[in-house]
Amino acid sequence: IEAALADGPLRGRRVLVTSGPTHEPIDPVRYIANRSSGAQGAAIAGALAALGAEVVFVTGPATVPPPEGVAVVRVETAQEMLVAVQGALPADAAIFAAAVADWRVAGPSDRKIKKRAGGAPALEFAENPDILATVSAMDEGRPALVIGFAAETCDVLGNATAKRARKGCDWILANDVSAGTGIMGGTENAVTLVTADGVEDWPRMGKREVARKLADRIAQALA
Ligand code: CTP
Ligand code: CA
């Protein structure tokens, strides 16, 4: 509440942030998911609220708790996240920090799958909706600023630039999440901001500092 009342450059602005992994059920006791602590998304939502924004925080089951002063909408699956995002619009800016599972299990079982002598079950997958691409492509009510992430393990800049074009978002924050960088699940991040104006490498810094720097940039862009 305090943060929501804060005076700041984003006062009167409504911002949407997605965060965390999604869980896609296999059966009532099992799921597939992406690795994500939700730390970067939570930090971004907190930094935006601290600048006075009204923040809707749509989060999958993250390990890091949501920040104070934001409206939290909890979801499990990618399909639920899309519905929650659409319900939270309109917004002046939308930041898609969630690590959405690209595929869900087609026809999850409503009973626990039991071990059998016949061997392991074969799972069939269906593609999940691309939430960032869906919002970027909106004809009516598209947020003025749509920002995505690109977590890559090779050719980070090439993949991020292509991703920005393919998804139709305004900015991409690209990062190298290769094993050994310590970024997945860690407290630091090293990002490259890709916009229509070019490419900017930010030095490695804490995820909260990345969040503050991004929030400042968003405030400038919306001013
Ligand atoms: N994203 C999304 N909905 C999805 C998949 C991704 O909104 N179903 C968003 C993420 O939150 C992130 C951006 O899209 O902001 C890029 O996600 P990423 O997984 O890097 O891109 P993909 O297009 O899924 O490509 P790939 O995983 O094959 O690299
Ligand atoms: Ca993906």
Short mmCIF file of N, CA and C and ligand atoms in Angstrom, two decimals, residues 34 98-103 130 151 163 166-167, ligand 2:
data_model
loop_
_atom_site.label_atom_id
_atom_site.label_comp_id
_atom_site.label_asym_id
_atom_site.label_seq_id
_atom_site.Cartn_x
_atom_site.Cartn_y
_atom_site.Cartn_z
N ASN A 34 9.54 -24.78 -16.07
CA ASN A 34 10.85 -24.18 -16.33
C ASN A 34 11.52 -23.88 -15.00
N ALA A 98 8.15 -13.74 -16.91
CA ALA A 98 7.85 -15.14 -16.57
C ALA A 98 8.63 -16.11 -17.46
N ALA A 99 9.00 -17.24 -16.88
CA ALA A 99 9.60 -18.34 -17.63
C ALA A 99 8.48 -19.32 -17.95
N VAL A 100 7.76 -19.02 -19.01
CA VAL A 100 6.56 -19.78 -19.36
C VAL A 100 6.96 -21.11 -20.00
N ALA A 101 6.32 -22.19 -19.58
CA ALA A 101 6.57 -23.49 -20.23
C ALA A 101 6.07 -23.42 -21.66
N ASP A 102 6.92 -23.76 -22.60
CA ASP A 102 6.54 -23.67 -24.01
C ASP A 102 5.50 -24.72 -24.39
N TRP A 103 5.52 -25.84 -23.66
CA TRP A 103 4.59 -26.92 -23.97
C TRP A 103 3.86 -27.38 -22.73
N ASP A 130 1.71 -18.09 -26.74
CA ASP A 130 2.81 -17.16 -26.45
C ASP A 130 2.19 -15.86 -25.95
N ALA A 151 16.09 -15.42 -22.49
CA ALA A 151 17.08 -16.20 -21.76
C ALA A 151 17.71 -17.18 -22.74
N LYS A 163 14.27 -12.59 -31.73
CA LYS A 163 13.10 -12.78 -30.87
C LYS A 163 12.28 -11.49 -30.79
N ARG A 166 10.40 -11.21 -34.03
CA ARG A 166 9.39 -12.26 -34.17
C ARG A 166 8.19 -12.01 -33.27
N LYS A 167 8.46 -11.55 -32.05
CA LYS A 167 7.36 -11.38 -31.08
C LYS A 167 6.69 -10.02 -31.21
CA CA B 2 10.49 -20.50 -24.27
#
